[in-house]
Coordinates of C-alpha atoms and ligand atoms in Angstrom, one line a residue:
M433 CA 1.8 -23.7 -35.6
C434 CA -1.3 -23.1 -37.8
G435 CA -1.2 -24.4 -41.4
I436 CA -3.2 -23.4 -44.5
V437 CA -3.8 -25.3 -47.7
A438 CA -6.3 -24.4 -50.5
V439 CA -7.1 -25.6 -54.0
V440 CA -9.1 -23.9 -56.8
G441 CA -9.9 -25.5 -60.2
K442 CA -9.4 -29.2 -59.4
N443 CA -12.2 -31.8 -58.8
Q444 CA -12.0 -33.5 -55.5
A445 CA -10.2 -30.4 -54.2
Y446 CA -10.9 -31.5 -50.6
K447 CA -8.7 -34.6 -51.0
Y448 CA -5.7 -32.5 -52.1
V449 CA -6.3 -30.1 -49.2
L450 CA -6.4 -32.9 -46.7
E451 CA -3.2 -34.4 -48.1
G452 CA -1.6 -30.9 -47.8
L453 CA -2.8 -30.5 -44.2
K454 CA -1.2 -33.9 -43.4
R455 CA 2.1 -32.5 -44.7
L456 CA 1.7 -29.6 -42.2
E457 CA 1.0 -31.8 -39.2
Y458 CA 4.5 -31.6 -38.0
R459 CA 4.0 -27.9 -37.2
G460 CA 1.7 -28.9 -34.3
Y461 CA -2.0 -28.2 -34.1
D462 CA -5.0 -29.0 -31.9
S463 CA -7.9 -28.8 -34.3
S464 CA -8.6 -28.7 -38.1
G465 CA -11.3 -27.9 -40.6
I466 CA -12.1 -27.4 -44.3
A467 CA -14.5 -25.2 -46.2
Y468 CA -15.7 -26.0 -49.8
F469 CA -18.5 -25.2 -52.2
S470 CA -21.0 -27.9 -53.1
E471 CA -24.5 -27.6 -54.6
K472 CA -24.0 -23.9 -54.8
K473 CA -23.6 -23.6 -51.0
L474 CA -20.7 -22.8 -48.7
N475 CA -20.1 -25.9 -46.5
H476 CA -17.6 -26.6 -43.8
V477 CA -16.5 -29.5 -41.6
K478 CA -14.4 -29.0 -38.4
S479 CA -12.9 -31.3 -35.8
V480 CA -11.0 -31.0 -32.6
G481 CA -7.9 -33.2 -32.2
K482 CA -5.9 -35.0 -34.9
L483 CA -6.6 -34.8 -38.6
N484 CA -7.8 -38.4 -38.8
K485 CA -10.9 -37.2 -36.9
L486 CA -11.6 -34.6 -39.5
I487 CA -11.1 -37.2 -42.3
K488 CA -13.5 -39.6 -40.6
K489 CA -16.1 -36.8 -40.3
I490 CA -15.7 -36.0 -44.0
S491 CA -16.0 -39.7 -45.0
L492 CA -19.5 -39.8 -43.5
L493 CA -20.7 -37.0 -45.9
D494 CA -22.5 -37.4 -49.2
I495 CA -19.4 -38.0 -51.4
E496 CA -20.7 -37.2 -54.8
P497 CA -21.2 -33.4 -54.4
L498 CA -17.9 -33.3 -52.4
N499 CA -16.1 -35.0 -55.3
K500 CA -17.5 -32.4 -57.7
S501 CA -16.4 -29.5 -55.6
S502 CA -13.3 -27.9 -57.2
L503 CA -12.6 -25.3 -54.5
A504 CA -11.6 -26.2 -51.0
M505 CA -9.6 -24.5 -48.3
G506 CA -8.3 -26.2 -45.1
H507 CA -6.6 -25.2 -41.9
T508 CA -4.8 -26.8 -38.9
R509 CA -5.2 -24.5 -35.8
W510 CA -2.8 -24.1 -33.0
A511 CA -4.9 -22.2 -30.4
T512 CA -3.9 -18.7 -29.5
H513 CA -7.1 -16.7 -29.0
G514 CA -9.8 -18.9 -27.5
K515 CA -9.6 -22.5 -26.3
V516 CA -9.5 -25.6 -28.4
D517 CA -13.1 -26.1 -29.4
L518 CA -15.2 -26.3 -32.6
N519 CA -16.3 -22.7 -32.5
N520 CA -12.7 -21.5 -32.5
T521 CA -11.6 -24.0 -35.1
H522 CA -11.1 -22.5 -38.6
P523 CA -12.7 -21.9 -41.1
I524 CA -14.4 -19.1 -39.4
I525 CA -17.7 -18.3 -41.2
S526 CA -19.8 -15.1 -41.4
N527 CA -23.5 -15.4 -42.2
N528 CA -23.0 -18.6 -44.2
K529 CA -21.4 -16.5 -46.9
V530 CA -17.8 -15.9 -46.2
A531 CA -15.2 -18.4 -44.8
V532 CA -11.7 -17.4 -43.6
V533 CA -8.7 -19.4 -42.5
H534 CA -5.9 -17.5 -40.8
N535 CA -2.4 -17.9 -39.4
G536 CA -0.8 -15.4 -37.0
I537 CA -2.4 -12.7 -34.9
I538 CA -4.6 -9.7 -35.6
E539 CA -3.3 -7.4 -32.9
N540 CA -6.1 -4.8 -33.1
Y541 CA -8.9 -7.3 -33.3
K542 CA -10.6 -6.0 -30.1
F543 CA -11.0 -2.6 -31.6
L544 CA -12.4 -4.0 -34.9
K545 CA -14.6 -6.4 -33.0
N546 CA -16.2 -3.6 -31.0
N547 CA -17.0 -1.7 -34.2
L548 CA -18.6 -4.8 -35.7
L549 CA -20.6 -5.5 -32.5
L550 CA -21.9 -1.9 -32.7
D551 CA -22.9 -2.7 -36.3
G552 CA -24.9 -5.7 -35.0
Y553 CA -22.6 -8.6 -35.9
A554 CA -22.7 -11.6 -33.5
F555 CA -19.4 -13.4 -32.7
N556 CA -19.5 -17.2 -32.4
S557 CA -15.9 -17.7 -31.5
L558 CA -13.3 -16.1 -29.3
T559 CA -10.8 -15.9 -32.1
D560 CA -9.1 -12.8 -33.4
T561 CA -9.9 -14.2 -36.9
E562 CA -13.6 -13.7 -36.8
V563 CA -13.4 -10.0 -37.5
I564 CA -12.1 -10.8 -41.0
P565 CA -15.1 -12.8 -42.4
H566 CA -17.5 -10.3 -40.8
M567 CA -15.8 -7.4 -42.5
F568 CA -15.8 -9.2 -45.8
Y569 CA -19.6 -9.8 -45.4
K570 CA -20.1 -6.2 -44.5
Y571 CA -18.2 -4.8 -47.5
L572 CA -19.8 -7.4 -49.9
K573 CA -23.2 -6.4 -48.7
A574 CA -22.4 -2.8 -49.3
G575 CA -21.7 -3.7 -53.0
K576 CA -17.9 -3.8 -52.9
S577 CA -16.2 -6.5 -55.1
F578 CA -14.4 -9.4 -53.4
L579 CA -11.0 -8.0 -54.2
E580 CA -11.9 -4.5 -53.1
S581 CA -13.3 -5.9 -49.8
G582 CA -10.1 -7.7 -49.1
R583 CA -8.1 -4.6 -49.9
L584 CA -10.1 -2.5 -47.6
I585 CA -9.8 -5.0 -44.8
L586 CA -6.0 -5.2 -45.1
K587 CA -5.8 -1.4 -44.5
L588 CA -7.5 -2.0 -41.2
L589 CA -5.6 -5.0 -39.9
E590 CA -2.6 -4.7 -37.6
G591 CA -0.3 -7.7 -36.7
A592 CA 1.6 -10.5 -38.4
F593 CA -0.7 -12.9 -40.3
A594 CA -1.6 -14.7 -43.5
F595 CA -5.2 -15.4 -44.3
L596 CA -7.4 -16.8 -47.1
A597 CA -11.1 -16.0 -47.7
I598 CA -13.8 -17.5 -49.9
S599 CA -17.2 -16.1 -50.6
N600 CA -20.5 -17.6 -51.8
D601 CA -20.7 -14.9 -54.5
N602 CA -17.3 -15.8 -56.0
K603 CA -17.2 -19.6 -56.0
N604 CA -14.1 -19.8 -58.2
E605 CA -11.9 -17.3 -56.3
I606 CA -9.8 -17.2 -53.2
F607 CA -8.6 -14.0 -51.7
V608 CA -5.1 -14.5 -50.2
S609 CA -2.9 -12.2 -48.2
R610 CA 0.3 -12.3 -46.2
K611 CA 2.0 -9.9 -43.8
T612 CA 5.0 -11.6 -42.1
S613 CA 3.5 -15.1 -41.9
P614 CA 4.6 -17.1 -45.0
L615 CA 2.3 -18.1 -47.9
V616 CA 3.2 -19.8 -51.2
I617 CA 1.0 -20.1 -54.3
G618 CA 1.4 -23.2 -56.5
M619 CA 0.9 -22.9 -60.2
G620 CA -0.9 -25.9 -61.7
D621 CA -2.3 -26.6 -65.2
G622 CA -5.8 -25.2 -65.1
F623 CA -5.8 -24.9 -61.3
H624 CA -4.0 -23.1 -58.5
V625 CA -3.1 -23.9 -54.9
V626 CA -2.0 -22.1 -51.8
G627 CA -0.1 -23.4 -48.8
S628 CA 1.8 -22.3 -45.8
D629 CA 5.0 -23.8 -47.2
A630 CA 6.1 -25.5 -50.5
Q631 CA 6.1 -29.0 -48.9
S632 CA 2.4 -28.7 -48.2
I633 CA 1.5 -28.3 -51.9
S634 CA 4.3 -30.2 -53.6
H635 CA 2.0 -33.2 -54.2
M636 CA 0.1 -31.0 -56.7
V637 CA 2.6 -28.6 -58.2
D638 CA 6.3 -28.1 -58.8
K639 CA 6.2 -24.4 -59.7
V640 CA 5.6 -21.9 -56.9
I641 CA 5.4 -18.2 -56.2
Y642 CA 6.4 -16.9 -52.8
L643 CA 4.3 -13.9 -51.9
E644 CA 6.3 -11.0 -50.5
D645 CA 5.6 -9.3 -47.3
G646 CA 2.5 -7.2 -47.6
D647 CA 1.3 -8.9 -50.8
Y648 CA -2.2 -10.0 -51.5
A649 CA -3.7 -11.8 -54.4
L650 CA -6.9 -12.9 -56.0
I651 CA -6.6 -16.5 -57.3
S652 CA -9.0 -18.4 -59.6
D653 CA -8.5 -21.7 -61.5
L654 CA -7.0 -19.8 -64.5
E655 CA -5.5 -16.6 -63.0
V656 CA -3.3 -15.3 -60.2
K657 CA -3.4 -11.5 -59.7
I658 CA -0.9 -10.3 -57.2
F659 CA -0.8 -6.8 -55.6
N660 CA 1.8 -5.3 -53.4
E661 CA 1.3 -3.2 -50.2
K662 CA 0.8 -0.1 -52.4
D663 CA -2.0 -1.9 -54.3
E664 CA 0.1 -2.1 -57.5
N665 CA -0.5 -5.1 -59.7
V666 CA 2.9 -6.9 -59.5
N667 CA 4.6 -10.0 -61.0
R668 CA 6.5 -12.3 -58.6
R669 CA 9.1 -14.8 -59.7
T670 CA 7.9 -18.3 -60.4
I671 CA 10.4 -20.9 -59.1
N672 CA 10.8 -24.6 -59.4
V673 CA 10.6 -26.5 -56.2
N674 CA 12.4 -29.7 -55.8
I675 CA 10.7 -31.3 -52.9
D676 CA 10.3 -35.0 -52.4
H677 CA 6.8 -36.0 -53.4
G678 CA 4.8 -38.0 -50.9
L679 CA 4.8 -38.0 -47.2
I680 CA 8.1 -38.2 -45.4
S681 CA 8.2 -41.6 -43.7
K682 CA 9.6 -42.8 -40.3
E683 CA 11.5 -45.5 -42.2
G684 CA 10.8 -48.1 -39.5
Y685 CA 11.6 -45.9 -36.5
R686 CA 8.9 -45.5 -33.9
H687 CA 9.0 -41.7 -34.1
F688 CA 10.3 -39.0 -36.4
M689 CA 12.5 -37.8 -33.5
E690 CA 14.1 -41.2 -33.2
K691 CA 14.7 -41.3 -36.9
E692 CA 16.1 -37.8 -36.9
I693 CA 18.5 -38.6 -34.0
F694 CA 19.8 -41.7 -35.7
E695 CA 20.1 -40.2 -39.2
Q696 CA 22.5 -37.5 -37.9
P697 CA 25.7 -39.3 -39.1
S698 CA 24.3 -39.5 -42.7
V699 CA 22.7 -36.1 -43.0
L700 CA 25.5 -34.2 -41.4
I701 CA 27.7 -35.4 -44.3
N702 CA 25.6 -33.0 -46.4
T703 CA 26.3 -30.1 -44.0
I704 CA 30.0 -30.8 -43.9
S705 CA 30.5 -31.6 -47.6
S706 CA 28.7 -28.4 -48.6
L707 CA 31.2 -26.3 -46.5
I708 CA 34.6 -28.0 -47.0
N709 CA 36.0 -28.2 -50.6
E710 CA 38.4 -30.7 -52.1
N711 CA 41.4 -28.6 -50.9
N712 CA 40.2 -28.8 -47.3
E713 CA 39.2 -25.2 -47.4
I714 CA 36.1 -24.1 -45.4
V715 CA 34.0 -22.4 -48.1
L716 CA 32.4 -19.7 -45.9
D717 CA 32.6 -16.2 -47.5
L718 CA 33.4 -13.9 -44.6
E719 CA 32.7 -10.8 -46.7
K720 CA 29.3 -12.0 -47.6
I721 CA 28.6 -12.9 -44.0
G722 CA 29.5 -9.3 -43.2
I723 CA 32.3 -10.0 -40.8
Q724 CA 34.9 -7.2 -40.3
I725 CA 37.8 -8.4 -38.2
N726 CA 37.9 -5.3 -36.0
K727 CA 34.2 -5.6 -35.2
G728 CA 32.1 -8.1 -33.3
I729 CA 29.3 -10.4 -34.4
T730 CA 25.9 -10.4 -32.8
I731 CA 23.8 -13.6 -33.0
C732 CA 20.0 -13.9 -32.5
A733 CA 18.0 -17.1 -32.3
A734 CA 15.3 -18.9 -30.3
G735 CA 15.0 -22.2 -28.3
T736 CA 17.5 -24.9 -29.4
S737 CA 18.9 -22.6 -32.1
Y738 CA 19.7 -20.1 -29.3
Y739 CA 21.7 -22.7 -27.4
A740 CA 23.6 -23.4 -30.6
A741 CA 24.4 -19.7 -30.7
M742 CA 25.7 -19.9 -27.1
V743 CA 28.1 -22.6 -28.1
G744 CA 29.1 -20.6 -31.2
K745 CA 30.0 -17.6 -29.1
Y746 CA 32.2 -19.8 -27.0
W747 CA 34.0 -21.2 -30.1
I748 CA 34.3 -18.0 -32.1
E749 CA 35.7 -16.1 -29.1
K750 CA 38.1 -18.9 -28.0
L751 CA 39.4 -19.7 -31.4
S752 CA 39.5 -16.4 -33.2
G753 CA 39.3 -13.7 -30.5
I754 CA 36.4 -11.9 -32.2
S755 CA 33.8 -10.7 -29.8
V756 CA 30.4 -12.3 -30.0
N757 CA 27.1 -11.1 -28.5
V758 CA 24.3 -13.6 -28.3
D759 CA 20.6 -12.6 -27.8
L760 CA 17.3 -14.4 -27.5
A761 CA 15.6 -13.1 -30.6
S762 CA 12.4 -12.3 -28.7
E763 CA 14.4 -10.0 -26.4
Y764 CA 16.6 -8.4 -29.0
R765 CA 13.8 -6.8 -31.0
Y766 CA 12.6 -4.9 -28.0
R767 CA 15.7 -4.0 -26.1
S768 CA 17.2 -1.1 -28.1
P769 CA 20.5 -2.8 -28.7
V770 CA 23.7 -0.8 -29.2
T771 CA 25.1 -2.1 -32.5
S772 CA 28.1 0.2 -33.2
S773 CA 30.7 -2.4 -32.3
F774 CA 29.2 -5.1 -34.6
S775 CA 29.4 -5.4 -38.3
S776 CA 27.2 -8.4 -38.8
M777 CA 24.2 -10.2 -37.4
L778 CA 23.9 -14.0 -37.6
V779 CA 20.4 -15.4 -37.2
I780 CA 20.0 -19.2 -36.6
S781 CA 16.8 -20.9 -37.3
Q782 CA 16.0 -24.5 -38.4
S783 CA 12.6 -23.5 -39.9
G784 CA 13.6 -20.1 -41.2
E785 CA 10.1 -19.0 -40.1
S786 CA 10.4 -18.2 -36.3
I787 CA 8.7 -14.9 -36.0
D788 CA 11.0 -13.6 -33.2
T789 CA 14.1 -14.5 -35.2
L790 CA 12.8 -12.9 -38.3
M791 CA 11.9 -9.7 -36.5
A792 CA 15.3 -9.6 -34.8
M793 CA 16.9 -9.9 -38.2
R794 CA 14.8 -7.0 -39.5
E795 CA 15.9 -5.0 -36.5
G796 CA 19.5 -5.8 -37.4
K797 CA 18.9 -4.6 -41.0
K798 CA 17.5 -1.4 -39.7
S799 CA 20.7 -0.9 -37.7
N800 CA 22.7 -1.4 -40.9
L801 CA 24.1 -4.8 -39.8
K802 CA 24.8 -7.2 -42.6
T803 CA 22.6 -10.2 -42.0
C804 CA 23.5 -13.8 -42.5
A805 CA 21.1 -16.6 -41.8
I806 CA 22.0 -20.2 -40.8
V807 CA 18.8 -22.1 -41.8
N808 CA 17.7 -25.5 -42.8
V809 CA 14.6 -24.7 -44.9
D810 CA 15.5 -23.3 -48.3
Q811 CA 13.2 -20.4 -49.4
S812 CA 11.9 -19.9 -45.9
T813 CA 11.2 -16.3 -45.0
I814 CA 14.4 -15.7 -43.1
D815 CA 16.4 -17.3 -46.0
R816 CA 14.8 -15.0 -48.5
E817 CA 15.2 -11.8 -46.4
A818 CA 18.8 -12.4 -45.2
D819 CA 21.6 -10.7 -47.0
H820 CA 23.4 -14.1 -47.1
T821 CA 22.4 -17.7 -46.1
I822 CA 24.3 -20.7 -45.0
Y823 CA 22.2 -23.8 -45.3
T824 CA 22.5 -26.7 -42.8
R825 CA 21.1 -29.2 -45.4
V826 CA 19.9 -31.9 -43.1
G827 CA 16.5 -32.4 -44.8
P828 CA 13.0 -31.9 -43.3
E829 CA 13.0 -32.1 -39.5
I830 CA 9.5 -33.3 -38.6
G831 CA 9.7 -34.0 -34.8
V832 CA 8.9 -30.8 -32.9
A833 CA 12.0 -31.3 -30.8
S834 CA 15.1 -30.2 -32.7
T835 CA 17.8 -32.7 -33.0
K836 CA 19.7 -33.0 -36.3
S837 CA 19.2 -29.3 -36.9
F838 CA 21.0 -28.5 -33.6
T839 CA 24.1 -30.6 -34.4
S840 CA 24.2 -29.2 -38.0
Q841 CA 24.0 -25.6 -36.6
L842 CA 26.9 -26.4 -34.3
I843 CA 29.0 -27.7 -37.2
V844 CA 28.4 -24.6 -39.2
L845 CA 29.4 -22.4 -36.2
L846 CA 32.5 -24.4 -35.5
M847 CA 33.6 -24.0 -39.2
L848 CA 33.0 -20.3 -39.0
A849 CA 35.1 -20.1 -35.8
L850 CA 37.9 -22.0 -37.6
K851 CA 37.7 -20.0 -40.7
L852 CA 38.1 -16.8 -38.6
A853 CA 40.8 -18.3 -36.5
K854 CA 42.8 -19.2 -39.7
K855 CA 42.3 -15.8 -41.2
L856 CA 43.5 -14.1 -38.0
N857 CA 46.4 -16.5 -37.7
K858 CA 45.2 -17.6 -34.3
I859 CA 45.8 -21.2 -35.3
N860 CA 48.5 -22.6 -37.6
M861 CA 48.0 -24.6 -40.8
K862 CA 48.7 -27.9 -39.0
Q863 CA 46.1 -27.2 -36.3
Y864 CA 43.6 -26.0 -38.9
L865 CA 44.0 -29.1 -41.0
K866 CA 43.7 -31.3 -38.0
F867 CA 40.4 -29.6 -37.1
V868 CA 39.1 -30.0 -40.7
D869 CA 40.1 -33.7 -40.6
D870 CA 38.2 -34.2 -37.3
I871 CA 35.2 -32.4 -38.7
K872 CA 35.2 -34.7 -41.8
V873 CA 35.2 -37.8 -39.6
L874 CA 32.5 -36.4 -37.3
P875 CA 29.7 -38.4 -39.0
S876 CA 31.4 -41.7 -38.2
T877 CA 32.3 -40.5 -34.7
L878 CA 28.6 -39.7 -34.1
S879 CA 27.7 -43.2 -35.4
K880 CA 29.9 -44.7 -32.6
I881 CA 28.3 -42.4 -30.0
L882 CA 24.8 -43.5 -31.1
K883 CA 25.9 -47.0 -30.0
L884 CA 25.6 -45.8 -26.5
N885 CA 21.8 -46.1 -27.0
D886 CA 21.4 -49.1 -24.7
K887 CA 23.3 -47.6 -22.0
V888 CA 21.2 -44.4 -22.3
I889 CA 18.0 -46.6 -22.1
D890 CA 19.3 -48.1 -18.8
V891 CA 19.8 -44.6 -17.4
S892 CA 16.4 -43.4 -18.7
Q893 CA 14.7 -46.2 -16.7
K894 CA 16.1 -44.7 -13.5
I895 CA 14.9 -41.2 -14.3
K896 CA 11.6 -41.8 -16.0
N897 CA 9.4 -41.3 -12.9
A898 CA 11.2 -38.2 -11.7
K899 CA 9.3 -35.0 -11.1
N900 CA 12.3 -32.7 -11.6
V901 CA 15.7 -33.1 -13.2
L902 CA 18.7 -30.8 -13.2
F903 CA 21.3 -30.6 -15.9
L904 CA 24.8 -29.1 -15.3
G905 CA 27.7 -28.2 -17.5
R906 CA 30.6 -25.7 -17.6
G907 CA 32.1 -23.8 -20.5
N908 CA 31.0 -25.0 -23.8
L909 CA 28.9 -27.7 -22.1
Y910 CA 26.7 -25.2 -20.2
P911 CA 24.5 -24.6 -23.3
I912 CA 24.3 -28.4 -23.6
A913 CA 22.9 -28.6 -20.1
L914 CA 20.3 -26.0 -21.2
E915 CA 19.6 -28.0 -24.3
G916 CA 19.3 -31.3 -22.4
A917 CA 16.8 -29.7 -20.0
L918 CA 14.8 -28.2 -22.9
K919 CA 14.7 -31.5 -24.8
L920 CA 13.5 -33.4 -21.7
K921 CA 10.8 -30.9 -20.6
E922 CA 9.3 -30.4 -24.0
I923 CA 8.7 -34.0 -24.9
S924 CA 8.5 -35.8 -21.5
Y925 CA 6.7 -33.0 -19.6
I926 CA 9.1 -33.6 -16.7
H927 CA 10.2 -30.3 -15.1
A928 CA 13.9 -29.9 -16.0
E929 CA 16.4 -27.0 -15.6
G930 CA 19.9 -26.5 -16.9
F931 CA 22.5 -24.6 -14.9
A932 CA 26.2 -23.7 -15.2
A933 CA 27.8 -26.0 -12.7
G934 CA 29.5 -23.1 -11.0
E935 CA 26.1 -21.5 -10.3
M936 CA 24.9 -24.4 -8.1
K937 CA 25.9 -22.9 -4.8
H938 CA 24.3 -19.5 -5.8
G939 CA 20.9 -20.9 -5.5
P940 CA 20.0 -24.1 -7.4
I941 CA 21.6 -26.3 -4.7
A942 CA 18.5 -25.5 -2.6
L943 CA 16.6 -27.9 -4.9
I944 CA 18.8 -30.9 -4.1
E945 CA 17.0 -33.6 -2.3
E946 CA 17.3 -37.4 -2.0
D947 CA 17.1 -39.1 -5.4
L948 CA 16.7 -35.9 -7.5
P949 CA 18.4 -36.8 -10.8
V950 CA 21.3 -34.4 -11.5
I951 CA 22.9 -35.0 -14.9
M952 CA 26.4 -33.5 -15.5
F953 CA 28.1 -33.1 -18.8
L954 CA 31.9 -33.1 -18.3
T955 CA 34.9 -32.9 -20.6
S956 CA 38.6 -32.6 -20.1
D957 CA 38.9 -28.8 -20.7
G958 CA 40.8 -27.9 -17.5
L959 CA 37.7 -27.2 -15.6
E960 CA 36.7 -30.7 -14.8
D961 CA 37.9 -30.8 -11.2
K962 CA 36.1 -27.5 -10.4
A963 CA 32.9 -29.0 -12.0
I964 CA 33.2 -32.2 -10.0
S965 CA 33.6 -30.2 -6.8
N966 CA 30.5 -28.1 -7.8
L967 CA 28.6 -31.4 -7.7
Q968 CA 30.0 -32.7 -4.4
E969 CA 27.3 -31.1 -2.3
A970 CA 24.6 -32.7 -4.5
I971 CA 26.3 -36.1 -4.1
S972 CA 26.5 -35.8 -0.4
R973 CA 22.8 -34.8 -0.2
G974 CA 21.8 -38.1 -1.8
A975 CA 21.0 -36.8 -5.4
N976 CA 20.8 -39.4 -8.2
T977 CA 23.9 -38.1 -10.0
I978 CA 24.6 -39.1 -13.6
L979 CA 27.9 -38.3 -15.3
I980 CA 28.1 -38.0 -19.1
S981 CA 31.8 -37.6 -19.8
D982 CA 34.9 -38.5 -21.8
K983 CA 37.4 -41.2 -20.8
K984 CA 39.8 -38.9 -19.1
C985 CA 37.1 -37.5 -16.7
I986 CA 34.8 -40.5 -16.3
N987 CA 36.8 -41.8 -13.2
K988 CA 37.3 -38.5 -11.6
S989 CA 34.8 -39.4 -9.0
Q990 CA 33.4 -42.8 -7.9
F991 CA 30.4 -41.3 -6.3
F992 CA 28.1 -41.0 -9.4
T993 CA 25.1 -43.2 -9.5
S994 CA 25.4 -43.8 -13.2
K995 CA 28.0 -43.0 -15.9
I996 CA 27.9 -42.8 -19.6
E997 CA 31.3 -42.7 -21.2
I998 CA 31.7 -40.9 -24.6
P999 CA 34.4 -43.0 -26.4
S1000 CA 37.7 -41.3 -27.3
F1001 CA 38.3 -41.2 -31.0
D1002 CA 41.6 -39.7 -30.8
K1003 CA 44.7 -39.8 -28.6
D1004 CA 43.6 -36.5 -27.2
F1005 CA 39.9 -36.0 -26.7
N1006 CA 39.4 -32.5 -28.1
S1007 CA 37.1 -30.8 -25.7
I1008 CA 36.2 -28.3 -28.5
F1009 CA 34.0 -31.0 -30.0
A1010 CA 32.4 -32.0 -26.7
P1011 CA 29.1 -30.0 -27.3
I1012 CA 28.5 -31.9 -30.6
F1013 CA 29.3 -35.3 -29.0
M1014 CA 27.3 -34.7 -25.8
A1015 CA 24.2 -33.5 -27.6
I1016 CA 23.6 -37.1 -28.7
P1017 CA 23.2 -38.7 -25.3
A1018 CA 21.1 -35.6 -24.2
Q1019 CA 18.8 -36.2 -27.2
L1020 CA 18.6 -40.0 -26.6
L1021 CA 17.9 -39.6 -22.9
A1022 CA 15.0 -37.2 -23.5
Y1023 CA 13.6 -39.4 -26.3
H1024 CA 13.7 -42.7 -24.2
I1025 CA 12.2 -41.1 -21.1
A1026 CA 9.4 -39.5 -23.2
R1027 CA 8.8 -42.8 -25.0
E1028 CA 8.6 -44.7 -21.7
R1029 CA 6.1 -42.2 -20.4
G1030 CA 4.0 -42.6 -23.5
T1031 CA 3.8 -38.9 -24.5
D1032 CA 3.2 -37.7 -28.1
V1033 CA 7.0 -37.5 -28.8
D1034 CA 6.7 -35.9 -32.3
Q1035 CA 4.0 -33.5 -31.5
P1036 CA 4.2 -32.7 -27.8
R1037 CA 1.3 -30.8 -26.2
N1038 CA 1.0 -27.1 -26.7
L1039 CA 4.1 -27.0 -29.0
A1040 CA 4.5 -26.1 -32.6
K1041 CA 7.4 -26.8 -35.0
S1042 CA 7.6 -23.3 -36.4
V1043 CA 6.6 -20.6 -34.0
T1044 CA 5.2 -18.0 -36.4
V1045 CA 3.3 -16.0 -33.8
E1046 CA 4.8 -13.9 -31.1
Ligands
LIG2360 O1 13.0 -23.1 -36.4 P1 13.8 -22.4 -35.3 O2 15.2 -23.0 -35.2 O3 13.8 -20.9 -35.4 O4 13.0 -22.8 -33.9 C1 13.4 -22.2 -32.7 C2 12.7 -22.9 -31.6 O5 11.3 -22.7 -31.7 C3 13.0 -24.4 -31.5 O6 14.4 -24.6 -31.4 C4 12.3 -25.0 -30.3 O7 12.9 -24.6 -29.1 C5 12.4 -26.5 -30.4 N1 11.1 -27.1 -30.1 C6 13.4 -27.1 -29.6 O8 13.4 -28.5 -29.6

């Protein structure tokens, strides 16, 4: 989703801005631009497509004035209002005097635009953003100060956004504001910077201030003045960021997604070791999470994190008997949920910035639920607003398709289920310790599953030209069928759907035709014979059936076209762990099919890493 970086008070400011924009590339974007002052004029350069096109355009400019310019502001745009073209690319300029970059959505822009049109302002873009620079121009022309103009504009804007403005009259100042969309200010020595996240500015500073919701600020080379929603001058805490300097590398892998799939064994060690202490205790604080044993838990999340929540419901209810409600965050916030039977809300988000999940959490707070976030990104908005946070600690996930964050979320949820089961005496000490031991060896277990890579490549060759693919699963593997389908569709652009195997005959079976790939996840959980019989109709209609299963189930039927056997690591394959194991071949399959089809695996079309608009 859109990204913002700006620098004031540093020569060659544009170079630092471009580096910052590179660090935001993983969010997804379709055009980019920068604005800067040189030779007393406001200049801008914009380009459609990848950042290297913008960099190339800039390299053709007269470099001397550019190098002397100490204020620059850049943006990567993910189109919402108006198609991907130069007019709609930020910065958006008014009368060669004011430039604005903006993330999020101005919900009442049509109303504001109509008023500006009546005042004689011409609009060059179809963006909602353009009302902001025009309003700045209008107020500045009327004699208002830069700060006062920004303040007046904020009173008029509705929506969730972050924006930066610069003006020809104030060449050493940036007006900055945030409402819901994140923004962070970096504190340098004789200069200041602004970015959409700390990673985007960590090549310049290691001290940052996170603006709070509704804050706005006027930033110059030497000063940062912050105001809250009530226009009071406020101080916000400066914190040290400990983020790896330099760009995160693919370390020899072809794509970040491939790297992130293969690093799961090593990074999940961090997740596990942060939650199990030397006495084999799971160090989750049920009180801080807000769990009351006579009440249920409600979980909200989006996309892959939502599928993790679905598995979590299965585990928590099965192991502890505590009732769990799972909602899509985008639905929860608008559906007037009845919360009296719940004490706590869990929200799950890799980025900690998904707007739907954030808003669902705020709804939960309004209903007096204790909120606990399971997030990967430290200091993200959801992390900072939740009553309590559990970190998944798998490091930056750059590929748009979630992989390692999914398995880490599953591990946290499984540990929560076990902690509850132990507290409620639903499992005995021996069973509990066996689970803990199995979790501790999960990383090495996943390393062995990753060795199935070649087998998955063989299967992907047979599916890569398909137009449609179905994924099936039952019980705790139903969410894995949904996740397998999401992974495949988002990076390969093949239409894919996930179904609960038992639902086949209620409709989806109509889709079955000769050679349609149908992928089934199966584990020995007592439902395997039913699941196989659900598939029999597909087999007899000539579907290309692929079974991904454990040793006990793999020979249940000889009619599958292909089989991928998940190795047994124990005398008894514990079907509780199956979602974590089966996620790996699902990820590999999507990855290899997309790679074969030559799509942009890490930044698939139309998608963004953090979805910060509704
Ligand atoms: O950062 P979040 O976990 O809140 O993101 C939620 C979804 O946007 C995300 O999982 C999305 O579905 C991924 N592209 C899936 O691979």
